[in-house]
């Protein structure tokens, strides 16, 4: 049996989503590969304590604002410069720190744009983490049906000004002419911003109306056999079977709902955070929590391993409060 190594990993992240990678120094296994700063948890240490110590030792900084994220297990084979081992990686976001970055182990640093990583090779255990980081923490869902078009468009503009980067247009009440007209307005409003829009419909409809992505409901997900080309693809899931299907198809992300009870689906009880966390354990596809979410739930969702939260009324209402 290979040994299990527990590791604390620091994702230094800037408000615009850029994150820091470092090259593994000569003399360590997998030298030259890119990784997040971090290292082995010593006996008697919590993962959060190890995170601070490793940041001080490797980077000369002290994290002041941290947030636990995904835990990930990975089996490394033996290589020319390292023995076989299984790692349990405890990823943390580090949003703020004291001190200036220093390469205390002779490593190189590279800040990465979330959608345009430009250093390779990155340690293989990190591939799903980079996929998740290419998506923003908040996924908005439109609500023209309840708010009316002018109020919704105003609220959308305010969210775009505040940095919204991912939007699902979901208006099943509209006929195709009304949907085309609304889509044109939304896409025009979003165009100057760094915000990707997905249509909740078929991939053909999404492409035809000029969207960058499609959001599949669970029925469309189950009927699909290959990921549609040329689109960012998300899917709504309500159980493990659907999550696994989304992962097998290599979709870009999934939603899992309902986590908490919600006004839009009053008949459904929420699964709660514990079951939500269990369902995400071991999955590689990025997942957003949906159902009763408000902006204040983000840290809780991420501590369960989610990429972030998806919100409909919780988002548009938050800014009116
Ligand atoms: N730091 C770090 N380690 C990672 C990442 N991804 C990943 O699989 N690992 C693995 O986790 C383990 C961390 O070990 P490390 O070499 O950084 O440990 P350390 O800083 O305590 O140094 P040491 O070698 O002096 O004990 C390695 O097996 C490494 O391959 C990552 O993004 N960052
Ligand atoms: Mg290290």
PDB file of N, CA and C in Angstrom, residues 13-112:
ATOM      1  N   UNK A  13      -5.694  34.250  -4.644  1.00  0.00           N
ATOM      2  CA  UNK A  13      -6.592  34.675  -5.719  1.00  0.00           C
ATOM      3  C   UNK A  13      -6.868  36.165  -5.594  1.00  0.00           C
ATOM      4  N   UNK A  14      -6.812  36.857  -6.758  1.00  0.00           N
ATOM      5  CA  UNK A  14      -7.086  38.287  -6.788  1.00  0.00           C
ATOM      6  C   UNK A  14      -8.574  38.497  -7.064  1.00  0.00           C
ATOM      7  N   UNK A  15      -9.107  39.686  -6.741  1.00  0.00           N
ATOM      8  CA  UNK A  15     -10.539  39.923  -6.955  1.00  0.00           C
ATOM      9  C   UNK A  15     -10.980  39.662  -8.401  1.00  0.00           C
ATOM     10  N   UNK A  16     -10.091  39.817  -9.386  1.00  0.00           N
ATOM     11  CA  UNK A  16     -10.492  39.562 -10.784  1.00  0.00           C
ATOM     12  C   UNK A  16     -10.380  38.086 -11.166  1.00  0.00           C
ATOM     13  N   UNK A  17     -10.069  37.210 -10.198  1.00  0.00           N
ATOM     14  CA  UNK A  17     -10.045  35.774 -10.479  1.00  0.00           C
ATOM     15  C   UNK A  17      -8.666  35.234 -10.828  1.00  0.00           C
ATOM     16  N   UNK A  18      -7.664  36.091 -11.030  1.00  0.00           N
ATOM     17  CA  UNK A  18      -6.311  35.592 -11.326  1.00  0.00           C
ATOM     18  C   UNK A  18      -5.766  34.855 -10.100  1.00  0.00           C
ATOM     19  N   UNK A  19      -5.034  33.777 -10.344  1.00  0.00           N
ATOM     20  CA  UNK A  19      -4.488  33.013  -9.217  1.00  0.00           C
ATOM     21  C   UNK A  19      -3.019  32.682  -9.462  1.00  0.00           C
ATOM     22  N   UNK A  20      -2.323  32.363  -8.368  1.00  0.00           N
ATOM     23  CA  UNK A  20      -0.872  32.196  -8.427  1.00  0.00           C
ATOM     24  C   UNK A  20      -0.470  30.725  -8.543  1.00  0.00           C
ATOM     25  N   UNK A  21       0.400  30.436  -9.503  1.00  0.00           N
ATOM     26  CA  UNK A  21       1.054  29.125  -9.558  1.00  0.00           C
ATOM     27  C   UNK A  21       2.544  29.314  -9.313  1.00  0.00           C
ATOM     28  N   UNK A  22       3.188  28.258  -8.809  1.00  0.00           N
ATOM     29  CA  UNK A  22       4.630  28.284  -8.576  1.00  0.00           C
ATOM     30  C   UNK A  22       5.224  27.012  -9.179  1.00  0.00           C
ATOM     31  N   UNK A  23       6.483  27.110  -9.619  1.00  0.00           N
ATOM     32  CA  UNK A  23       7.114  25.912 -10.188  1.00  0.00           C
ATOM     33  C   UNK A  23       7.760  25.125  -9.044  1.00  0.00           C
ATOM     34  N   UNK A  24       7.698  23.802  -9.116  1.00  0.00           N
ATOM     35  CA  UNK A  24       8.334  22.992  -8.065  1.00  0.00           C
ATOM     36  C   UNK A  24       9.851  23.060  -8.236  1.00  0.00           C
ATOM     37  N   UNK A  25      10.533  23.403  -7.141  1.00  0.00           N
ATOM     38  CA  UNK A  25      11.983  23.611  -7.241  1.00  0.00           C
ATOM     39  C   UNK A  25      12.755  22.314  -7.501  1.00  0.00           C
ATOM     40  N   UNK A  26      13.954  22.480  -8.041  1.00  0.00           N
ATOM     41  CA  UNK A  26      14.859  21.339  -8.240  1.00  0.00           C
ATOM     42  C   UNK A  26      15.112  20.671  -6.896  1.00  0.00           C
ATOM     43  N   UNK A  27      15.270  19.352  -6.933  1.00  0.00           N
ATOM     44  CA  UNK A  27      15.582  18.636  -5.698  1.00  0.00           C
ATOM     45  C   UNK A  27      14.348  17.996  -5.086  1.00  0.00           C
ATOM     46  N   UNK A  28      13.133  18.457  -5.472  1.00  0.00           N
ATOM     47  CA  UNK A  28      11.895  17.810  -5.015  1.00  0.00           C
ATOM     48  C   UNK A  28      11.389  16.895  -6.120  1.00  0.00           C
ATOM     49  N   UNK A  29      10.525  15.940  -5.770  1.00  0.00           N
ATOM     50  CA  UNK A  29       9.886  15.112  -6.780  1.00  0.00           C
ATOM     51  C   UNK A  29       9.077  16.014  -7.718  1.00  0.00           C
ATOM     52  N   UNK A  30       8.911  15.611  -8.984  1.00  0.00           N
ATOM     53  CA  UNK A  30       8.127  16.362  -9.972  1.00  0.00           C
ATOM     54  C   UNK A  30       8.692  17.795 -10.120  1.00  0.00           C
ATOM     55  N   UNK A  31      10.012  17.922 -10.050  1.00  0.00           N
ATOM     56  CA  UNK A  31      10.648  19.242 -10.175  1.00  0.00           C
ATOM     57  C   UNK A  31      10.276  19.863 -11.517  1.00  0.00           C
ATOM     58  N   UNK A  32      10.041  21.188 -11.532  1.00  0.00           N
ATOM     59  CA  UNK A  32       9.710  21.900 -12.762  1.00  0.00           C
ATOM     60  C   UNK A  32       8.220  21.922 -13.077  1.00  0.00           C
ATOM     61  N   UNK A  33       7.449  21.047 -12.450  1.00  0.00           N
ATOM     62  CA  UNK A  33       5.998  21.078 -12.682  1.00  0.00           C
ATOM     63  C   UNK A  33       5.408  22.253 -11.919  1.00  0.00           C
ATOM     64  N   UNK A  34       4.284  22.788 -12.425  1.00  0.00           N
ATOM     65  CA  UNK A  34       3.630  23.944 -11.774  1.00  0.00           C
ATOM     66  C   UNK A  34       2.571  23.461 -10.799  1.00  0.00           C
ATOM     67  N   UNK A  35       2.466  24.172  -9.683  1.00  0.00           N
ATOM     68  CA  UNK A  35       1.530  23.796  -8.624  1.00  0.00           C
ATOM     69  C   UNK A  35       1.090  25.060  -7.886  1.00  0.00           C
ATOM     70  N   UNK A  36       0.135  24.892  -6.996  1.00  0.00           N
ATOM     71  CA  UNK A  36      -0.175  25.964  -6.051  1.00  0.00           C
ATOM     72  C   UNK A  36       0.820  25.833  -4.910  1.00  0.00           C
ATOM     73  N   UNK A  37       1.202  26.946  -4.277  1.00  0.00           N
ATOM     74  CA  UNK A  37       2.083  26.827  -3.123  1.00  0.00           C
ATOM     75  C   UNK A  37       1.416  25.966  -2.039  1.00  0.00           C
ATOM     76  N   UNK A  38       2.227  25.341  -1.204  1.00  0.00           N
ATOM     77  CA  UNK A  38       1.662  24.517  -0.131  1.00  0.00           C
ATOM     78  C   UNK A  38       2.589  23.376   0.194  1.00  0.00           C
ATOM     79  N   UNK A  39       2.172  22.534   1.104  1.00  0.00           N
ATOM     80  CA  UNK A  39       3.011  21.403   1.447  1.00  0.00           C
ATOM     81  C   UNK A  39       2.366  20.512   2.483  1.00  0.00           C
ATOM     82  N   UNK A  40       3.151  19.546   2.932  1.00  0.00           N
ATOM     83  CA  UNK A  40       2.611  18.486   3.787  1.00  0.00           C
ATOM     84  C   UNK A  40       2.172  19.027   5.145  1.00  0.00           C
ATOM     85  N   UNK A  41       1.070  18.475   5.626  1.00  0.00           N
ATOM     86  CA  UNK A  41       0.566  18.829   6.955  1.00  0.00           C
ATOM     87  C   UNK A  41       1.362  18.017   7.972  1.00  0.00           C
ATOM     88  N   UNK A  42       1.940  18.697   8.953  1.00  0.00           N
ATOM     89  CA  UNK A  42       2.752  17.981   9.950  1.00  0.00           C
ATOM     90  C   UNK A  42       1.860  17.427  11.044  1.00  0.00           C
ATOM     91  N   UNK A  43       2.382  16.434  11.789  1.00  0.00           N
ATOM     92  CA  UNK A  43       1.509  15.816  12.793  1.00  0.00           C
ATOM     93  C   UNK A  43       1.194  16.843  13.884  1.00  0.00           C
ATOM     94  N   UNK A  44      -0.060  16.841  14.313  1.00  0.00           N
ATOM     95  CA  UNK A  44      -0.503  17.802  15.318  1.00  0.00           C
ATOM     96  C   UNK A  44      -1.009  19.111  14.731  1.00  0.00           C
ATOM     97  N   UNK A  45      -0.857  19.270  13.401  1.00  0.00           N
ATOM     98  CA  UNK A  45      -1.308  20.509  12.769  1.00  0.00           C
ATOM     99  C   UNK A  45      -2.685  20.310  12.130  1.00  0.00           C
ATOM    100  N   UNK A  46      -3.509  21.363  12.133  1.00  0.00           N
ATOM    101  CA  UNK A  46      -4.726  21.329  11.319  1.00  0.00           C
ATOM    102  C   UNK A  46      -4.340  21.765   9.901  1.00  0.00           C
ATOM    103  N   UNK A  47      -5.188  21.449   8.904  1.00  0.00           N
ATOM    104  CA  UNK A  47      -4.890  21.914   7.550  1.00  0.00           C
ATOM    105  C   UNK A  47      -4.737  23.434   7.496  1.00  0.00           C
ATOM    106  N   UNK A  48      -5.569  24.175   8.231  1.00  0.00           N
ATOM    107  CA  UNK A  48      -5.492  25.645   8.197  1.00  0.00           C
ATOM    108  C   UNK A  48      -4.176  26.147   8.794  1.00  0.00           C
ATOM    109  N   UNK A  49      -3.689  25.473   9.831  1.00  0.00           N
ATOM    110  CA  UNK A  49      -2.394  25.874  10.416  1.00  0.00           C
ATOM    111  C   UNK A  49      -1.253  25.593   9.443  1.00  0.00           C
ATOM    112  N   UNK A  50      -1.321  24.420   8.797  1.00  0.00           N
ATOM    113  CA  UNK A  50      -0.268  24.069   7.836  1.00  0.00           C
ATOM    114  C   UNK A  50      -0.244  25.067   6.680  1.00  0.00           C
ATOM    115  N   UNK A  51      -1.427  25.519   6.284  1.00  0.00           N
ATOM    116  CA  UNK A  51      -1.532  26.490   5.188  1.00  0.00           C
ATOM    117  C   UNK A  51      -0.731  27.758   5.518  1.00  0.00           C
ATOM    118  N   UNK A  52      -0.920  28.257   6.727  1.00  0.00           N
ATOM    119  CA  UNK A  52      -0.236  29.497   7.138  1.00  0.00           C
ATOM    120  C   UNK A  52       1.283  29.244   7.198  1.00  0.00           C
ATOM    121  N   UNK A  53       1.676  28.131   7.815  1.00  0.00           N
ATOM    122  CA  UNK A  53       3.110  27.843   7.944  1.00  0.00           C
ATOM    123  C   UNK A  53       3.766  27.712   6.569  1.00  0.00           C
ATOM    124  N   UNK A  54       3.121  26.963   5.666  1.00  0.00           N
ATOM    125  CA  UNK A  54       3.701  26.766   4.326  1.00  0.00           C
ATOM    126  C   UNK A  54       3.792  28.096   3.569  1.00  0.00           C
ATOM    127  N   UNK A  55       2.767  28.959   3.722  1.00  0.00           N
ATOM    128  CA  UNK A  55       2.805  30.261   3.028  1.00  0.00           C
ATOM    129  C   UNK A  55       3.978  31.083   3.559  1.00  0.00           C
ATOM    130  N   UNK A  56       4.208  31.009   4.859  1.00  0.00           N
ATOM    131  CA  UNK A  56       5.337  31.755   5.433  1.00  0.00           C
ATOM    132  C   UNK A  56       6.662  31.175   4.939  1.00  0.00           C
ATOM    133  N   UNK A  57       6.768  29.832   4.958  1.00  0.00           N
ATOM    134  CA  UNK A  57       8.040  29.202   4.578  1.00  0.00           C
ATOM    135  C   UNK A  57       8.358  29.377   3.091  1.00  0.00           C
ATOM    136  N   UNK A  58       7.340  29.170   2.235  1.00  0.00           N
ATOM    137  CA  UNK A  58       7.611  29.152   0.788  1.00  0.00           C
ATOM    138  C   UNK A  58       7.513  30.528   0.152  1.00  0.00           C
ATOM    139  N   UNK A  59       6.630  31.396   0.696  1.00  0.00           N
ATOM    140  CA  UNK A  59       6.314  32.660   0.014  1.00  0.00           C
ATOM    141  C   UNK A  59       6.670  33.885   0.844  1.00  0.00           C
ATOM    142  N   UNK A  60       6.968  33.693   2.116  1.00  0.00           N
ATOM    143  CA  UNK A  60       7.268  34.833   2.981  1.00  0.00           C
ATOM    144  C   UNK A  60       6.065  35.724   3.262  1.00  0.00           C
ATOM    145  N   UNK A  61       4.856  35.174   3.139  1.00  0.00           N
ATOM    146  CA  UNK A  61       3.654  35.977   3.428  1.00  0.00           C
ATOM    147  C   UNK A  61       2.827  35.290   4.519  1.00  0.00           C
ATOM    148  N   UNK A  62       1.939  36.049   5.152  1.00  0.00           N
ATOM    149  CA  UNK A  62       1.005  35.473   6.128  1.00  0.00           C
ATOM    150  C   UNK A  62      -0.422  35.695   5.633  1.00  0.00           C
ATOM    151  N   UNK A  63      -1.124  34.590   5.292  1.00  0.00           N
ATOM    152  CA  UNK A  63      -2.515  34.741   4.858  1.00  0.00           C
ATOM    153  C   UNK A  63      -3.364  35.356   5.972  1.00  0.00           C
ATOM    154  N   UNK A  64      -4.218  36.330   5.606  1.00  0.00           N
ATOM    155  CA  UNK A  64      -5.078  36.970   6.606  1.00  0.00           C
ATOM    156  C   UNK A  64      -6.561  36.713   6.328  1.00  0.00           C
ATOM    157  N   UNK A  65      -6.879  36.261   5.112  1.00  0.00           N
ATOM    158  CA  UNK A  65      -8.274  35.953   4.805  1.00  0.00           C
ATOM    159  C   UNK A  65      -8.295  34.661   3.993  1.00  0.00           C
ATOM    160  N   UNK A  66      -8.705  33.562   4.648  1.00  0.00           N
ATOM    161  CA  UNK A  66      -8.660  32.257   3.983  1.00  0.00           C
ATOM    162  C   UNK A  66     -10.046  31.620   4.009  1.00  0.00           C
ATOM    163  N   UNK A  67     -10.232  30.647   3.127  1.00  0.00           N
ATOM    164  CA  UNK A  67     -11.553  30.033   2.968  1.00  0.00           C
ATOM    165  C   UNK A  67     -11.354  28.590   2.506  1.00  0.00           C
ATOM    166  N   UNK A  68     -11.762  27.591   3.331  1.00  0.00           N
ATOM    167  CA  UNK A  68     -11.569  26.209   2.882  1.00  0.00           C
ATOM    168  C   UNK A  68     -12.383  25.907   1.623  1.00  0.00           C
ATOM    169  N   UNK A  69     -11.803  25.089   0.731  1.00  0.00           N
ATOM    170  CA  UNK A  69     -12.511  24.739  -0.507  1.00  0.00           C
ATOM    171  C   UNK A  69     -12.489  23.218  -0.684  1.00  0.00           C
ATOM    172  N   UNK A  70     -12.152  22.758  -1.871  1.00  0.00           N
ATOM    173  CA  UNK A  70     -12.262  21.337  -2.215  1.00  0.00           C
ATOM    174  C   UNK A  70     -11.200  20.497  -1.505  1.00  0.00           C
ATOM    175  N   UNK A  71     -11.581  19.247  -1.152  1.00  0.00           N
ATOM    176  CA  UNK A  71     -10.575  18.258  -0.737  1.00  0.00           C
ATOM    177  C   UNK A  71     -10.502  17.239  -1.867  1.00  0.00           C
ATOM    178  N   UNK A  72      -9.289  16.884  -2.242  1.00  0.00           N
ATOM    179  CA  UNK A  72      -9.162  15.998  -3.411  1.00  0.00           C
ATOM    180  C   UNK A  72      -8.090  14.956  -3.176  1.00  0.00           C
ATOM    181  N   UNK A  73      -8.471  13.688  -3.446  1.00  0.00           N
ATOM    182  CA  UNK A  73      -7.546  12.566  -3.309  1.00  0.00           C
ATOM    183  C   UNK A  73      -6.982  12.216  -4.667  1.00  0.00           C
ATOM    184  N   UNK A  74      -5.704  11.878  -4.716  1.00  0.00           N
ATOM    185  CA  UNK A  74      -5.117  11.552  -6.019  1.00  0.00           C
ATOM    186  C   UNK A  74      -3.983  10.559  -5.816  1.00  0.00           C
ATOM    187  N   UNK A  75      -3.924   9.559  -6.683  1.00  0.00           N
ATOM    188  CA  UNK A  75      -2.861   8.545  -6.612  1.00  0.00           C
ATOM    189  C   UNK A  75      -1.751   8.896  -7.590  1.00  0.00           C
ATOM    190  N   UNK A  76      -0.561   9.168  -7.062  1.00  0.00           N
ATOM    191  CA  UNK A  76       0.596   9.413  -7.922  1.00  0.00           C
ATOM    192  C   UNK A  76       1.356   8.112  -8.147  1.00  0.00           C
ATOM    193  N   UNK A  77       1.686   7.807  -9.418  1.00  0.00           N
ATOM    194  CA  UNK A  77       2.525   6.631  -9.687  1.00  0.00           C
ATOM    195  C   UNK A  77       3.985   6.964  -9.334  1.00  0.00           C
ATOM    196  N   UNK A  78       4.820   5.934  -9.236  1.00  0.00           N
ATOM    197  CA  UNK A  78       6.257   6.188  -9.043  1.00  0.00           C
ATOM    198  C   UNK A  78       6.813   6.785 -10.333  1.00  0.00           C
ATOM    199  N   UNK A  79       7.744   7.730 -10.211  1.00  0.00           N
ATOM    200  CA  UNK A  79       8.404   8.310 -11.402  1.00  0.00           C
ATOM    201  C   UNK A  79       9.909   8.273 -11.176  1.00  0.00           C
ATOM    202  N   UNK A  80      10.677   8.818 -12.146  1.00  0.00           N
ATOM    203  CA  UNK A  80      12.137   8.783 -12.006  1.00  0.00           C
ATOM    204  C   UNK A  80      12.591   9.574 -10.783  1.00  0.00           C
ATOM    205  N   UNK A  81      11.813  10.609 -10.360  1.00  0.00           N
ATOM    206  CA  UNK A  81      12.291  11.410  -9.237  1.00  0.00           C
ATOM    207  C   UNK A  81      11.360  11.391  -8.016  1.00  0.00           C
ATOM    208  N   UNK A  82      10.346  10.485  -7.996  1.00  0.00           N
ATOM    209  CA  UNK A  82       9.447  10.443  -6.832  1.00  0.00           C
ATOM    210  C   UNK A  82       8.860   9.053  -6.676  1.00  0.00           C
ATOM    211  N   UNK A  83       8.599   8.669  -5.414  1.00  0.00           N
ATOM    212  CA  UNK A  83       7.978   7.357  -5.186  1.00  0.00           C
ATOM    213  C   UNK A  83       6.456   7.474  -5.335  1.00  0.00           C
ATOM    214  N   UNK A  84       5.791   6.308  -5.480  1.00  0.00           N
ATOM    215  CA  UNK A  84       4.328   6.304  -5.600  1.00  0.00           C
ATOM    216  C   UNK A  84       3.730   6.782  -4.286  1.00  0.00           C
ATOM    217  N   UNK A  85       2.654   7.572  -4.374  1.00  0.00           N
ATOM    218  CA  UNK A  85       1.967   7.976  -3.149  1.00  0.00           C
ATOM    219  C   UNK A  85       0.551   8.433  -3.453  1.00  0.00           C
ATOM    220  N   UNK A  86      -0.277   8.403  -2.390  1.00  0.00           N
ATOM    221  CA  UNK A  86      -1.623   8.951  -2.509  1.00  0.00           C
ATOM    222  C   UNK A  86      -1.653  10.234  -1.698  1.00  0.00           C
ATOM    223  N   UNK A  87      -2.151  11.302  -2.323  1.00  0.00           N
ATOM    224  CA  UNK A  87      -2.232  12.571  -1.585  1.00  0.00           C
ATOM    225  C   UNK A  87      -3.686  12.922  -1.314  1.00  0.00           C
ATOM    226  N   UNK A  88      -3.926  13.529  -0.170  1.00  0.00           N
ATOM    227  CA  UNK A  88      -5.224  14.144   0.105  1.00  0.00           C
ATOM    228  C   UNK A  88      -4.954  15.639   0.209  1.00  0.00           C
ATOM    229  N   UNK A  89      -5.405  16.356  -0.817  1.00  0.00           N
ATOM    230  CA  UNK A  89      -5.100  17.781  -0.933  1.00  0.00           C
ATOM    231  C   UNK A  89      -6.241  18.594  -0.329  1.00  0.00           C
ATOM    232  N   UNK A  90      -5.907  19.477   0.593  1.00  0.00           N
ATOM    233  CA  UNK A  90      -6.914  20.370   1.193  1.00  0.00           C
ATOM    234  C   UNK A  90      -6.695  21.747   0.581  1.00  0.00           C
ATOM    235  N   UNK A  91      -7.536  22.106  -0.411  1.00  0.00           N
ATOM    236  CA  UNK A  91      -7.381  23.401  -1.079  1.00  0.00           C
ATOM    237  C   UNK A  91      -8.050  24.504  -0.269  1.00  0.00           C
ATOM    238  N   UNK A  92      -7.367  25.641  -0.180  1.00  0.00           N
ATOM    239  CA  UNK A  92      -7.922  26.842   0.463  1.00  0.00           C
ATOM    240  C   UNK A  92      -7.799  28.008  -0.498  1.00  0.00           C
ATOM    241  N   UNK A  93      -8.816  28.881  -0.503  1.00  0.00           N
ATOM    242  CA  UNK A  93      -8.631  30.188  -1.138  1.00  0.00           C
ATOM    243  C   UNK A  93      -7.914  31.081  -0.146  1.00  0.00           C
ATOM    244  N   UNK A  94      -6.960  31.848  -0.638  1.00  0.00           N
ATOM    245  CA  UNK A  94      -6.338  32.889   0.178  1.00  0.00           C
ATOM    246  C   UNK A  94      -6.662  34.207  -0.526  1.00  0.00           C
ATOM    247  N   UNK A  95      -7.571  34.967   0.080  1.00  0.00           N
ATOM    248  CA  UNK A  95      -8.040  36.207  -0.561  1.00  0.00           C
ATOM    249  C   UNK A  95      -7.203  37.410  -0.173  1.00  0.00           C
ATOM    250  N   UNK A  96      -6.524  37.340   0.967  1.00  0.00           N
ATOM    251  CA  UNK A  96      -5.706  38.480   1.405  1.00  0.00           C
ATOM    252  C   UNK A  96      -4.549  37.964   2.243  1.00  0.00           C
ATOM    253  N   UNK A  97      -3.435  38.710   2.223  1.00  0.00           N
ATOM    254  CA  UNK A  97      -2.245  38.296   2.966  1.00  0.00           C
ATOM    255  C   UNK A  97      -1.405  39.514   3.306  1.00  0.00           C
ATOM    256  N   UNK A  98      -0.523  39.295   4.285  1.00  0.00           N
ATOM    257  CA  UNK A  98       0.409  40.350   4.675  1.00  0.00           C
ATOM    258  C   UNK A  98       1.786  40.027   4.153  1.00  0.00           C
ATOM    259  N   UNK A  99       2.500  41.033   3.678  1.00  0.00           N
ATOM    260  CA  UNK A  99       3.865  40.816   3.204  1.00  0.00           C
ATOM    261  C   UNK A  99       3.897  40.736   1.690  1.00  0.00           C
ATOM    262  N   UNK A 100       5.111  40.852   1.134  1.00  0.00           N
ATOM    263  CA  UNK A 100       5.280  40.783  -0.315  1.00  0.00           C
ATOM    264  C   UNK A 100       5.787  39.390  -0.678  1.00  0.00           C
ATOM    265  N   UNK A 101       5.319  38.859  -1.814  1.00  0.00           N
ATOM    266  CA  UNK A 101       5.701  37.505  -2.242  1.00  0.00           C
ATOM    267  C   UNK A 101       7.206  37.383  -2.445  1.00  0.00           C
ATOM    268  N   UNK A 102       7.794  36.353  -1.852  1.00  0.00           N
ATOM    269  CA  UNK A 102       9.209  36.056  -2.089  1.00  0.00           C
ATOM    270  C   UNK A 102       9.324  34.584  -2.483  1.00  0.00           C
ATOM    271  N   UNK A 103      10.208  34.309  -3.443  1.00  0.00           N
ATOM    272  CA  UNK A 103      10.421  32.912  -3.846  1.00  0.00           C
ATOM    273  C   UNK A 103      11.460  32.308  -2.908  1.00  0.00           C
ATOM    274  N   UNK A 104      11.028  31.846  -1.744  1.00  0.00           N
ATOM    275  CA  UNK A 104      11.975  31.408  -0.713  1.00  0.00           C
ATOM    276  C   UNK A 104      12.616  30.057  -1.001  1.00  0.00           C
ATOM    277  N   UNK A 105      12.054  29.338  -2.002  1.00  0.00           N
ATOM    278  CA  UNK A 105      12.642  28.025  -2.330  1.00  0.00           C
ATOM    279  C   UNK A 105      13.198  28.026  -3.750  1.00  0.00           C
ATOM    280  N   UNK A 106      13.428  29.213  -4.304  1.00  0.00           N
ATOM    281  CA  UNK A 106      13.958  29.293  -5.671  1.00  0.00           C
ATOM    282  C   UNK A 106      12.924  28.960  -6.730  1.00  0.00           C
ATOM    283  N   UNK A 107      11.639  28.967  -6.358  1.00  0.00           N
ATOM    284  CA  UNK A 107      10.592  28.647  -7.345  1.00  0.00           C
ATOM    285  C   UNK A 107      10.314  29.870  -8.220  1.00  0.00           C
ATOM    286  N   UNK A 108       9.688  29.619  -9.394  1.00  0.00           N
ATOM    287  CA  UNK A 108       9.215  30.732 -10.221  1.00  0.00           C
ATOM    288  C   UNK A 108       7.740  30.938  -9.932  1.00  0.00           C
ATOM    289  N   UNK A 109       7.239  32.166 -10.126  1.00  0.00           N
ATOM    290  CA  UNK A 109       5.822  32.460  -9.928  1.00  0.00           C
ATOM    291  C   UNK A 109       5.173  32.828 -11.250  1.00  0.00           C
ATOM    292  N   UNK A 110       3.884  32.511 -11.400  1.00  0.00           N
ATOM    293  CA  UNK A 110       3.122  32.956 -12.570  1.00  0.00           C
ATOM    294  C   UNK A 110       1.671  33.172 -12.153  1.00  0.00           C
ATOM    295  N   UNK A 111       1.197  34.417 -12.319  1.00  0.00           N
ATOM    296  CA  UNK A 111      -0.235  34.691 -12.104  1.00  0.00           C
ATOM    297  C   UNK A 111      -0.985  34.233 -13.343  1.00  0.00           C
ATOM    298  N   UNK A 112      -2.055  33.476 -13.127  1.00  0.00           N
ATOM    299  CA  UNK A 112      -2.793  32.900 -14.246  1.00  0.00           C
ATOM    300  C   UNK A 112      -4.154  33.559 -14.411  1.00  0.00           C
TER     301      UNK A 112
END
